PDB file of C-alpha atoms in Angstrom:
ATOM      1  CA  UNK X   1       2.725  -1.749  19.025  1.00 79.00           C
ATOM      2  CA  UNK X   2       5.474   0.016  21.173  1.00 86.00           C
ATOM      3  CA  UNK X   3       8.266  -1.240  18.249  1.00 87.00           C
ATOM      4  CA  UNK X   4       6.029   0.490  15.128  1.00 89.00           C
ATOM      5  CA  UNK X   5       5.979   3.749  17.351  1.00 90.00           C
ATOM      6  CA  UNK X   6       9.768   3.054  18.018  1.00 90.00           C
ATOM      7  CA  UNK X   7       9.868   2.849  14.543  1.00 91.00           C
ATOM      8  CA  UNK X   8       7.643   5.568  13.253  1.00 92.00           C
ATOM      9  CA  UNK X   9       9.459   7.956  15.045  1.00 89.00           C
ATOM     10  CA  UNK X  10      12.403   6.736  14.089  1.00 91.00           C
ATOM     11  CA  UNK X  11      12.326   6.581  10.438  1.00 91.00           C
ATOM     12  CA  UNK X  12      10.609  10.242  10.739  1.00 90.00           C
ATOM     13  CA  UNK X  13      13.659  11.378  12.311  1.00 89.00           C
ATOM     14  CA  UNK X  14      16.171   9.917   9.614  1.00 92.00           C
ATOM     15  CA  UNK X  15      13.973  11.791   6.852  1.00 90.00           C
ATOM     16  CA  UNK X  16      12.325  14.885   8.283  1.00 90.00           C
ATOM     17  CA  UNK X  17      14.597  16.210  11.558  1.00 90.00           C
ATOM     18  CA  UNK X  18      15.249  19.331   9.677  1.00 93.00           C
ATOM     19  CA  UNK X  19      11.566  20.140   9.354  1.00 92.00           C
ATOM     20  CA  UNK X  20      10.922  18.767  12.656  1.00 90.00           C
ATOM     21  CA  UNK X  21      13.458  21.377  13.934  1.00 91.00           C
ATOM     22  CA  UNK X  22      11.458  24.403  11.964  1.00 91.00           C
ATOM     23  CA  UNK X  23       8.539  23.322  13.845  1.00 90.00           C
ATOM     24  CA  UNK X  24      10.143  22.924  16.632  1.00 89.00           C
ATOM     25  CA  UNK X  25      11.119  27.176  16.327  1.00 88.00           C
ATOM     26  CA  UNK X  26       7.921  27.347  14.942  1.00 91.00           C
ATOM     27  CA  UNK X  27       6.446  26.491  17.755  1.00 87.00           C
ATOM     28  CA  UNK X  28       8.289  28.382  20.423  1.00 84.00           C
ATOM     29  CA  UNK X  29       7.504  31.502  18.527  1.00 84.00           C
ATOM     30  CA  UNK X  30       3.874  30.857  18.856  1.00 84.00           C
ATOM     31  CA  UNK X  31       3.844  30.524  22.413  1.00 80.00           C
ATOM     32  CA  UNK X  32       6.229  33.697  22.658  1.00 80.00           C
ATOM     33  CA  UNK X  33       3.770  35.474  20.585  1.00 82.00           C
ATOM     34  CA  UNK X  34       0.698  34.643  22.345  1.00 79.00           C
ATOM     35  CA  UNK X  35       2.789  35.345  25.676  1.00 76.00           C
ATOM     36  CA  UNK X  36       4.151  38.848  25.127  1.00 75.00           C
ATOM     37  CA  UNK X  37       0.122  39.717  23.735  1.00 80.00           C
ATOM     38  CA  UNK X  38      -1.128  38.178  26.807  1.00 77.00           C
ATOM     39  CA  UNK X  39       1.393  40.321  29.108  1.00 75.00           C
ATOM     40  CA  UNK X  40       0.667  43.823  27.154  1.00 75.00           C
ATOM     41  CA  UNK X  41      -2.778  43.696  28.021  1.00 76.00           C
ATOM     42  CA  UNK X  42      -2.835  41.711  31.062  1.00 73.00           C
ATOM     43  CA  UNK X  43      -0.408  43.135  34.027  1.00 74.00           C
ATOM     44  CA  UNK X  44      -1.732  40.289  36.453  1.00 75.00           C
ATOM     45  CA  UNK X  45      -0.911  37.459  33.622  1.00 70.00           C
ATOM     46  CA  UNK X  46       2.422  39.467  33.323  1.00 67.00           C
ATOM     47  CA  UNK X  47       3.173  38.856  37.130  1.00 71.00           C
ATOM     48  CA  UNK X  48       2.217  35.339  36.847  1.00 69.00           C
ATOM     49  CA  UNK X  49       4.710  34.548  34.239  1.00 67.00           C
ATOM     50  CA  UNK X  50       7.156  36.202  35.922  1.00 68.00           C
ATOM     51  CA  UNK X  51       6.468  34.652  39.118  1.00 68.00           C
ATOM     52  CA  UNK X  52       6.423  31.016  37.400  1.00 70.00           C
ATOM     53  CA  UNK X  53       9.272  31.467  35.411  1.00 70.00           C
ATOM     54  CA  UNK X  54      10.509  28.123  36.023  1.00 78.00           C
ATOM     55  CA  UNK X  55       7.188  26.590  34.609  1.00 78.00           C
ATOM     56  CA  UNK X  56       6.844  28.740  31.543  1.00 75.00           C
ATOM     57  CA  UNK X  57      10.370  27.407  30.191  1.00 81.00           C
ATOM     58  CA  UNK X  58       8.594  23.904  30.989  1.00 84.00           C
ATOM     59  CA  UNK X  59       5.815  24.620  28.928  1.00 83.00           C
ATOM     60  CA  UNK X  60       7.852  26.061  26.158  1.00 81.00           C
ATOM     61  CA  UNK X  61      10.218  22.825  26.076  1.00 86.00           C
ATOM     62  CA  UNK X  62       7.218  20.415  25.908  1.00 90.00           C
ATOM     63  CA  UNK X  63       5.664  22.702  23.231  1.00 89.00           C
ATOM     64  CA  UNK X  64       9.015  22.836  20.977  1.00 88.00           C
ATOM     65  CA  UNK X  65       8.835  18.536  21.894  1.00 91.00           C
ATOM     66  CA  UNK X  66       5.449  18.040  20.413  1.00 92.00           C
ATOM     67  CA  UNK X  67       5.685  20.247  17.510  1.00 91.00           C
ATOM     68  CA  UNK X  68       8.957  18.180  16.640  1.00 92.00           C
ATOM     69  CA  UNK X  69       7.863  14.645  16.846  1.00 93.00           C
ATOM     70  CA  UNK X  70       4.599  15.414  15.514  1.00 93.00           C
ATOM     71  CA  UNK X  71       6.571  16.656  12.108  1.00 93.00           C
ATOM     72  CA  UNK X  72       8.640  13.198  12.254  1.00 92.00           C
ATOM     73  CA  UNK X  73       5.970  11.587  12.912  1.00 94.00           C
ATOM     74  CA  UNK X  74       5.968   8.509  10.262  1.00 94.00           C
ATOM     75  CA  UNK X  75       2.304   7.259  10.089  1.00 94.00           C
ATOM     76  CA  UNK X  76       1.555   3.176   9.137  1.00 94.00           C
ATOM     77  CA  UNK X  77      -1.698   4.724   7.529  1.00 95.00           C
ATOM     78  CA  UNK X  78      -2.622   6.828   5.003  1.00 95.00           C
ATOM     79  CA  UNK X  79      -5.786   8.006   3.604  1.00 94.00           C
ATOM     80  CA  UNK X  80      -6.525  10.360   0.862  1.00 92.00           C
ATOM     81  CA  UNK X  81      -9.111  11.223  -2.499  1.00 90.00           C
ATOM     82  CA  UNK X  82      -7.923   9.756  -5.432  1.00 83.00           C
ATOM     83  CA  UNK X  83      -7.779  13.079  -7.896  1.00 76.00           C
ATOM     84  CA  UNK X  84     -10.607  13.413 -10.802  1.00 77.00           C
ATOM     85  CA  UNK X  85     -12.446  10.009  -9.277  1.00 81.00           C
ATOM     86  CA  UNK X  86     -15.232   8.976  -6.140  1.00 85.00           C
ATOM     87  CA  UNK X  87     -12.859   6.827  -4.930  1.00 90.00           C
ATOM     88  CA  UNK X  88     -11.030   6.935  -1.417  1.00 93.00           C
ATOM     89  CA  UNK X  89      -7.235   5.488  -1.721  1.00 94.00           C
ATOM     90  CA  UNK X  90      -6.045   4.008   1.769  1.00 96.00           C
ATOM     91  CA  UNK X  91      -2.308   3.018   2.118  1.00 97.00           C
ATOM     92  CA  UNK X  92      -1.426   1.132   5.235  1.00 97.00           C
ATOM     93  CA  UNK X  93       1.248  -1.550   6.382  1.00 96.00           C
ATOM     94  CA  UNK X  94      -0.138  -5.176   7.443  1.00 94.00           C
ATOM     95  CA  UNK X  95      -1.553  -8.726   5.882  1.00 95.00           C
ATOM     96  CA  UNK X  96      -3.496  -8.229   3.129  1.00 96.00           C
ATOM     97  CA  UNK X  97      -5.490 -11.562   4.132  1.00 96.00           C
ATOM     98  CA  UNK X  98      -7.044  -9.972   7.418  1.00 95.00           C
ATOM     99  CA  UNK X  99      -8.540  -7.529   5.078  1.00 95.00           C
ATOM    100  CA  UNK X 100     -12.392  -7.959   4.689  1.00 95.00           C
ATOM    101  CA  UNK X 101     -12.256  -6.436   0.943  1.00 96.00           C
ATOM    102  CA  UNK X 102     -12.534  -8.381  -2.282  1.00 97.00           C
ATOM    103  CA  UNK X 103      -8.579  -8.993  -3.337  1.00 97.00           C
ATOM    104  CA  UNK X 104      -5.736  -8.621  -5.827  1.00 98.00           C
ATOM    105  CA  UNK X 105      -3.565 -11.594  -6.508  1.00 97.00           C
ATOM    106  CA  UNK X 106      -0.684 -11.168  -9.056  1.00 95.00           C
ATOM    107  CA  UNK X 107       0.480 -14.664 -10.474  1.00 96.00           C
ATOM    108  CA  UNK X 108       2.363 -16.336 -13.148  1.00 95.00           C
ATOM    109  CA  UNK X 109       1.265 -16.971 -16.568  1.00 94.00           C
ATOM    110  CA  UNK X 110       0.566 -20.669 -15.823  1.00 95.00           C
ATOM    111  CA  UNK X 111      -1.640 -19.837 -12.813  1.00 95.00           C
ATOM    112  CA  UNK X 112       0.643 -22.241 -10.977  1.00 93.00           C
ATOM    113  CA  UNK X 113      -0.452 -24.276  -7.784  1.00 93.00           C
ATOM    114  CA  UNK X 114       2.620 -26.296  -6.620  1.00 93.00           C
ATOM    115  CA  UNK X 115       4.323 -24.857  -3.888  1.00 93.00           C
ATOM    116  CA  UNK X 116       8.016 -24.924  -4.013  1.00 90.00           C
ATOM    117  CA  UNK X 117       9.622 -23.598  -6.935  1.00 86.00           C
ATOM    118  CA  UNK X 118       7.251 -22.985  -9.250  1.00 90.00           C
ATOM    119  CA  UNK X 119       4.500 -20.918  -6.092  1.00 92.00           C
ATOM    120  CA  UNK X 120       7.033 -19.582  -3.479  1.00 91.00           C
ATOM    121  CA  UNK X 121       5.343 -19.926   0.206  1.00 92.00           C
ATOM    122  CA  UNK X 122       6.596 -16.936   0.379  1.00 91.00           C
ATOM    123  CA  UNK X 123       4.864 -14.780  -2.177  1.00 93.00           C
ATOM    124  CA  UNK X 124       1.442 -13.551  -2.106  1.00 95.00           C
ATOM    125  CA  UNK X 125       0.569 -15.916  -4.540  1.00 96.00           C
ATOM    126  CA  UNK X 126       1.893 -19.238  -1.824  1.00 95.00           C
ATOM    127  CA  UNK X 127       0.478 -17.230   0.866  1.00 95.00           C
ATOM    128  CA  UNK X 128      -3.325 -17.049  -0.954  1.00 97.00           C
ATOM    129  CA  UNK X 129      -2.950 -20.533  -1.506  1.00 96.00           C
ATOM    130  CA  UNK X 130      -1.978 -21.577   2.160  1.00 96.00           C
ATOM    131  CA  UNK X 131      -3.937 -18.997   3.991  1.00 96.00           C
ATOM    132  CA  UNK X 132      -7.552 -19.627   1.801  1.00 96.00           C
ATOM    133  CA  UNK X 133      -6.551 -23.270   0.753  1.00 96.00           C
ATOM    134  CA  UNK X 134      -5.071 -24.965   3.438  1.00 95.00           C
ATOM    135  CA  UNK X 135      -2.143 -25.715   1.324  1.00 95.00           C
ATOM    136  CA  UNK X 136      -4.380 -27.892  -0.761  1.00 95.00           C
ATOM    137  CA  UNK X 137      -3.086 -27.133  -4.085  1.00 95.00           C
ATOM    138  CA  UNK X 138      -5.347 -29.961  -6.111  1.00 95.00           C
ATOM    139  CA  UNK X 139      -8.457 -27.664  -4.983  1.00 96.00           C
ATOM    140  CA  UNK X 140      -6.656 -24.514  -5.648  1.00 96.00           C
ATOM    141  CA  UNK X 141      -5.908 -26.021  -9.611  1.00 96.00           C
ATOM    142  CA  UNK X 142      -9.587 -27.355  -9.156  1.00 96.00           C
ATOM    143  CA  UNK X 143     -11.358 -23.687  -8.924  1.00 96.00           C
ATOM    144  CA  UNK X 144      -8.398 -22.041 -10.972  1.00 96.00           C
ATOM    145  CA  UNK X 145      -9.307 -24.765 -14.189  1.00 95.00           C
ATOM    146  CA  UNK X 146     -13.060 -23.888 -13.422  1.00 96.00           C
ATOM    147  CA  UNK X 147     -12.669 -19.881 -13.326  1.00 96.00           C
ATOM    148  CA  UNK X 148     -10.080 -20.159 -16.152  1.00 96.00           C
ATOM    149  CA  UNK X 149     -12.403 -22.373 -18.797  1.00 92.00           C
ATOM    150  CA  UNK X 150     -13.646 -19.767 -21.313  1.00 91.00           C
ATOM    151  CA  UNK X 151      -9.838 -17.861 -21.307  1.00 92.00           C
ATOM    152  CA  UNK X 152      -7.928 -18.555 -24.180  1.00 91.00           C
ATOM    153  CA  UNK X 153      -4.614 -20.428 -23.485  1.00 90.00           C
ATOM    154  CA  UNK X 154      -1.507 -21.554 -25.032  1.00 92.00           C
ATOM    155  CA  UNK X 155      -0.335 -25.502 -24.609  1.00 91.00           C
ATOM    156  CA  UNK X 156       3.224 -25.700 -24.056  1.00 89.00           C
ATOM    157  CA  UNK X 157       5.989 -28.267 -23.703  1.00 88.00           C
ATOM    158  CA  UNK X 158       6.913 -27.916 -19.767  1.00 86.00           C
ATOM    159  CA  UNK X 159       8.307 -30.620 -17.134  1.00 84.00           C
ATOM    160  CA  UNK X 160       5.307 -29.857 -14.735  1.00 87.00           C
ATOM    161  CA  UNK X 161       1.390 -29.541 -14.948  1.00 88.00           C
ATOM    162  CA  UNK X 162      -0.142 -26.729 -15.864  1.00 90.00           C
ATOM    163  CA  UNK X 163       0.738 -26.622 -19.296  1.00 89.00           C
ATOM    164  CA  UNK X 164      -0.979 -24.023 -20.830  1.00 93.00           C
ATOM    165  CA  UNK X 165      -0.127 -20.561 -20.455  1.00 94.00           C
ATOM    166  CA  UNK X 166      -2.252 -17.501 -20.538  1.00 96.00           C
ATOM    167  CA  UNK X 167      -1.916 -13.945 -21.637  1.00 96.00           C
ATOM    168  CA  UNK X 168      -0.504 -11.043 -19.550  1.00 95.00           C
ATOM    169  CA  UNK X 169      -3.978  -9.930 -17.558  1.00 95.00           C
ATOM    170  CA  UNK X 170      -5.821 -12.989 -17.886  1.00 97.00           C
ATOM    171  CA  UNK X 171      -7.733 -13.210 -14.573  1.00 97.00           C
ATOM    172  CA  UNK X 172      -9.527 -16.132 -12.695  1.00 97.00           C
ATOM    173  CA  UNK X 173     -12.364 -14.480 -10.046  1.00 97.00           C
ATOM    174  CA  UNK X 174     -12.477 -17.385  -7.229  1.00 97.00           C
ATOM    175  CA  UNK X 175     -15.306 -17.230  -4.584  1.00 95.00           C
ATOM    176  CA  UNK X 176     -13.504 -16.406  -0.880  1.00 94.00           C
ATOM    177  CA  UNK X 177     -15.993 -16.490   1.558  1.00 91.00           C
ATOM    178  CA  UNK X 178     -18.395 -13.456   1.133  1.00 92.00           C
ATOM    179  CA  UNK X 179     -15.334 -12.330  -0.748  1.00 94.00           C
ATOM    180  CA  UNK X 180     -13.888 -12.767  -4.281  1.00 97.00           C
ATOM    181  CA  UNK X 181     -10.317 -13.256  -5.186  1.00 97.00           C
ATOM    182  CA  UNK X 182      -9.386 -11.937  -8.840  1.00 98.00           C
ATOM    183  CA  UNK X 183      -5.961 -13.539  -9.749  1.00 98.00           C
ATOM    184  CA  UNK X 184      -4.130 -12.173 -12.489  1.00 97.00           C
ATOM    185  CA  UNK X 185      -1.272 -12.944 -14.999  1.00 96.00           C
ATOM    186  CA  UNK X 186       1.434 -10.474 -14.709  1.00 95.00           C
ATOM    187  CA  UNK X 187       4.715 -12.171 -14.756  1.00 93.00           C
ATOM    188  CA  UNK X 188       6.098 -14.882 -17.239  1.00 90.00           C
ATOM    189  CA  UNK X 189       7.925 -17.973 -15.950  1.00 88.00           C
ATOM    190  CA  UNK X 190      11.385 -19.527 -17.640  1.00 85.00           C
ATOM    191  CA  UNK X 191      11.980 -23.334 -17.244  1.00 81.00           C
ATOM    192  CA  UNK X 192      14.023 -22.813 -13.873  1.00 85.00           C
ATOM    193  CA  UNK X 193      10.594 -21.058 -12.547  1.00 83.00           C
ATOM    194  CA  UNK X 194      11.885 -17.612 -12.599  1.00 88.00           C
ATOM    195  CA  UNK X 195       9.277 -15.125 -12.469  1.00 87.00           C
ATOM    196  CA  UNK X 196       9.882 -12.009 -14.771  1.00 89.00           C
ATOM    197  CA  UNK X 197       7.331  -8.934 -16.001  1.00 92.00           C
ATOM    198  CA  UNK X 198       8.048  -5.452 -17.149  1.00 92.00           C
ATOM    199  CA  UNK X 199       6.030  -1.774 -16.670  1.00 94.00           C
ATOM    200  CA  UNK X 200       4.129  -2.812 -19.449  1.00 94.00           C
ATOM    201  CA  UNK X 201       3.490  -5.417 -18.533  1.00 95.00           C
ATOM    202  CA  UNK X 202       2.171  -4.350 -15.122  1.00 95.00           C
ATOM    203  CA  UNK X 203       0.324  -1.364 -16.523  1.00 95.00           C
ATOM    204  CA  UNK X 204      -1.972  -3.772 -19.161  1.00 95.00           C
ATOM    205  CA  UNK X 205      -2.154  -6.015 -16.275  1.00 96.00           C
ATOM    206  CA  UNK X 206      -3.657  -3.733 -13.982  1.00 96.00           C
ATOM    207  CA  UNK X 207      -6.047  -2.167 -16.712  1.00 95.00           C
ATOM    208  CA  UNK X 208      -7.446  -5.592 -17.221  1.00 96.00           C
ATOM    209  CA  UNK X 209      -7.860  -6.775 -13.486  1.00 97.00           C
ATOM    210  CA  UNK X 210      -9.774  -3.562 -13.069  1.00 96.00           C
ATOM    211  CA  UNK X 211     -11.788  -4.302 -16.051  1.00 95.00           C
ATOM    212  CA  UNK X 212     -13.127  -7.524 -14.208  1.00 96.00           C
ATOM    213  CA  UNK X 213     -13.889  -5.551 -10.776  1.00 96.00           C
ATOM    214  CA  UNK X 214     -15.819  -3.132 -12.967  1.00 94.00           C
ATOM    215  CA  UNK X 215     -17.408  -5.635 -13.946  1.00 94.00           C
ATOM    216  CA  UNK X 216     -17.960  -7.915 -11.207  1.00 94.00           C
ATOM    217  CA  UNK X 217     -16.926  -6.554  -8.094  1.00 92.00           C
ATOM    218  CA  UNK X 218     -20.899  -4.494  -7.901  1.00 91.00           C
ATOM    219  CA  UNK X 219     -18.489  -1.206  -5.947  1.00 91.00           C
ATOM    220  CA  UNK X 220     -17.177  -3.662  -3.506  1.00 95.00           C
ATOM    221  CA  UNK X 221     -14.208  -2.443  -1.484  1.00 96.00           C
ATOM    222  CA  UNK X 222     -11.489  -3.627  -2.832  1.00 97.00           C
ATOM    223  CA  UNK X 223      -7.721  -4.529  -1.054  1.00 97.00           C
ATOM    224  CA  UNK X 224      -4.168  -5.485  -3.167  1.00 97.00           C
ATOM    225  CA  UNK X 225      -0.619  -5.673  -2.201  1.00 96.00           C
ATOM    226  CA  UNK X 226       1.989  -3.727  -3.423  1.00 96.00           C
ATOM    227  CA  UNK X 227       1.903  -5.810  -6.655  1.00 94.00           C
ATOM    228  CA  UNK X 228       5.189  -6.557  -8.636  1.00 90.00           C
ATOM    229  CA  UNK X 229       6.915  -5.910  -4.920  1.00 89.00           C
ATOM    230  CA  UNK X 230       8.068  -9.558  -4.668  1.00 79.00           C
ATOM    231  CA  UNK X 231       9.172 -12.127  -7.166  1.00 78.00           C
ATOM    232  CA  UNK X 232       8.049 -10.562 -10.330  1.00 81.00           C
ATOM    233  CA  UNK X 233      11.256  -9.554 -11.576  1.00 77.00           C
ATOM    234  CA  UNK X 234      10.291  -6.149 -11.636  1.00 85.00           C
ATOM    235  CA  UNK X 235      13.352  -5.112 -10.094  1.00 83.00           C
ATOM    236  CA  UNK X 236      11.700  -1.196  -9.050  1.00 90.00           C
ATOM    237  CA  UNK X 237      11.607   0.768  -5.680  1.00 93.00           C
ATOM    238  CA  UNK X 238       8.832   0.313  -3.490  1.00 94.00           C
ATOM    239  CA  UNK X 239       8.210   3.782  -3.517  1.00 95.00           C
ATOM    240  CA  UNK X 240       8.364   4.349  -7.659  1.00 94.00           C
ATOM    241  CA  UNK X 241       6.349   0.918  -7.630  1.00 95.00           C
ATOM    242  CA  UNK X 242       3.297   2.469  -5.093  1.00 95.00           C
ATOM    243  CA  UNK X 243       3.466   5.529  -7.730  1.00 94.00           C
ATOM    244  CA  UNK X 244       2.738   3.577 -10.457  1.00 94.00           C
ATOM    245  CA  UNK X 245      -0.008   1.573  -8.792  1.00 94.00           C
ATOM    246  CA  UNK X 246      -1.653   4.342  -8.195  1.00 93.00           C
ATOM    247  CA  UNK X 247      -1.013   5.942 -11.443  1.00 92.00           C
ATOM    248  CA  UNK X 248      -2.504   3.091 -12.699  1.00 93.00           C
ATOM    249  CA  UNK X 249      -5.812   3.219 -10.435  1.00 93.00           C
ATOM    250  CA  UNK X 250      -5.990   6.963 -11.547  1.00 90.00           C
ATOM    251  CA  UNK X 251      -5.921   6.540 -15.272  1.00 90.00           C
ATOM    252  CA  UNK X 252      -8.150   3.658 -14.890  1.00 92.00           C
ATOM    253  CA  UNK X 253     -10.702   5.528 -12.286  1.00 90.00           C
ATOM    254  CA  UNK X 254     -10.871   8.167 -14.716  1.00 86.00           C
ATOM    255  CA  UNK X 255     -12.290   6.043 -17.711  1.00 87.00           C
ATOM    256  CA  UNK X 256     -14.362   3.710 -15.723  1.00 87.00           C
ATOM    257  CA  UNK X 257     -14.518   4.179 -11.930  1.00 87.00           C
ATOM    258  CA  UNK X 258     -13.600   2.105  -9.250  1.00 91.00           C
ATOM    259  CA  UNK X 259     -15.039   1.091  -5.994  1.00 93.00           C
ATOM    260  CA  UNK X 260     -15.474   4.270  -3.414  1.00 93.00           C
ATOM    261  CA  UNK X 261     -12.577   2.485  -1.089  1.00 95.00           C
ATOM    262  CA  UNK X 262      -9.359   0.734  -2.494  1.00 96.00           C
ATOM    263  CA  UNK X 263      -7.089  -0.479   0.304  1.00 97.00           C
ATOM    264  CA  UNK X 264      -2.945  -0.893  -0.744  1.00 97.00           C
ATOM    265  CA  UNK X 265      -1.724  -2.922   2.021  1.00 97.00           C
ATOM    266  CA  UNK X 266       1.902  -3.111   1.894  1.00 96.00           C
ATOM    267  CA  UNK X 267       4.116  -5.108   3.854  1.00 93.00           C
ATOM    268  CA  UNK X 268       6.036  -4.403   6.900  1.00 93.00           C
ATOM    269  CA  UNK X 269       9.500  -4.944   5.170  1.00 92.00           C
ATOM    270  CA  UNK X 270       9.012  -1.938   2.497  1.00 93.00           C
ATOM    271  CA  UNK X 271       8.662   0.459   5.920  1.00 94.00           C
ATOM    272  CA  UNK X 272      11.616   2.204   5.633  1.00 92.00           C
ATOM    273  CA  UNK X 273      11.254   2.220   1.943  1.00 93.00           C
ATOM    274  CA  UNK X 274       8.242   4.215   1.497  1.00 95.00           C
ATOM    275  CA  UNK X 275       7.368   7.630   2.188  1.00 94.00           C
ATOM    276  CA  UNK X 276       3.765   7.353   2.435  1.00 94.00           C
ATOM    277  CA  UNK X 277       3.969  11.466   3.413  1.00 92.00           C
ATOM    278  CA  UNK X 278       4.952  12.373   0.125  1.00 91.00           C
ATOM    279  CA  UNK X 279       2.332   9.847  -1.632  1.00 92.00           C
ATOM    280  CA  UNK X 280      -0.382  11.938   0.113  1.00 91.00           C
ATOM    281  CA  UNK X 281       1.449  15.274  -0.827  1.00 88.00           C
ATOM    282  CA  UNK X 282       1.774  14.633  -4.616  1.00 86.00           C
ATOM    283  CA  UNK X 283      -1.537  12.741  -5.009  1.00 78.00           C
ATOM    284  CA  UNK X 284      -4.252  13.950  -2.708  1.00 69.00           C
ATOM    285  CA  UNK X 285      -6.694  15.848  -4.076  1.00 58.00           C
ATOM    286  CA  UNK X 286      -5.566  19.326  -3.848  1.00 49.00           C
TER     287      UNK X 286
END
């Protein structure tokens, strides 16, 4: 807890000292305002000040202080009104699998379940598969076949099972609990397991995921990462990717709703790459 405050203030400092100064001045002149009215119609509170000279330079430090780090001040969680929609957008930093929400898991066009090469442990998609599966990837293919049975494939030549690929947006909706899991195709995979996608590809993606929570999801809450973050060859800032999530979630909202609360949980590592400040500035209702 003490190293994200570290950090928060930190970061804050790098990007916003120069406002933090302004409020900083901004601040003192406050207090010197309110003073100097206090003293022309007060002669007692004039004598006090003068008398406590010491402690009003005190007071006018810790106020130029708090006005300052409260300007650098980078928060770990964001909330804001998505524009033109019902729905509240909340941005925070943390595991997406401690979330209580229905989820948002990007995969490869196979829907792959061997970890290794072909499902990185490392990637949302290994981590849904250790965290909800114990690792267990013949159940994992198991309730991916099942979900996947009226999607229209593609049978393919390839050195390891799956063999049939599926379009960009295909999605499988697996039962989690009290909480459902929609995976989706967003990347294609080369015979070395490479991951790769494009904007396009991410955009149709997401307007097809959404599609099935429409559909399914009943206004559930709803929780994703910051999709095409990790090994989807994307290749984009976290902080132009975040913009184009939520672009997406706007243009979508705006033709056919979504749930009231949609969480973005991103992960600690994009911290000093995203200015969630500026998110809340340039999309917030206004």
């Amino acid at each position: 807890m003490i190293k994200q405050v570290v950090q928060s203030f930190s970061q804050g400092f790098k990007r916003r000292k120069v406002q933090g100064l302004g409020a900083a001045f901004s601040g003192l002149g406050f207090l010197w305002l309110l003073t100097e009215i206090i003293m022309a119609f007060s002669p007692t509170m004039k004598a006090g000040f003068e008398d406590h000279a010491s402690g009003y330079f005190i007071l006018a430090g810790t106020t130029a202080v708090a006005f300052f780090m409260r300007t650098i001040y980078e928060p770990r969680l964001v909330k804001f009104d998505l524009p033109m929609t019902n729905s509240q957008i909340t941005i925070k930093y943390g595991d997406l699998f401690k979330e209580p929400d229905d989820m948002l898991i990007a995969v490869n066009e196979y829907v792959d379940s061997q970890l290794g090469d072909p499902v990185s442990p490392a990637s949302v998609h290994g981590g849904f598969i250790r965290t909800f599966f114990n690792s267990d990837e013949a159940r994992f293919r198991t309730e991916v076949d099942a979900a996947l049975s009226h999607a229209t494939g593609t049978q393919v030549q390839r050195a390891i099972m799956p063999a049939t690929k599926f379009p960009v947006g295909t999605t499988a909706r697996l039962r989690i609990g009290h909480r459902v899991a929609y995976l989706f195709v967003l990347t294609e995979t080369d015979d070395q397991h490479k991951a790769s996608s494009t904007v396009p590809y991410l955009w149709d993606a997401m307007q097809a995921v959404l599609a099935q929570v429409r559909t399914h999801g009943n206004g559930r809450a709803l929780a994703l990462p910051l999709i095409g973050n990790g090994r989807s060859g994307l290749d984009l800032p976290p902080q132009h990717l975040l913009r184009l999530l939520i672009l997406a979630l706007v243009e979508f909202a705006k033709k056919s709703g979504l749930p009231q609360s949609v969480t973005i949980v991103a992960p600690d590592a994009c911290f000093e790459h995203l200015d969630l400040r500026e998110i809340v500035r340039d999309w917030g209702k206004k």
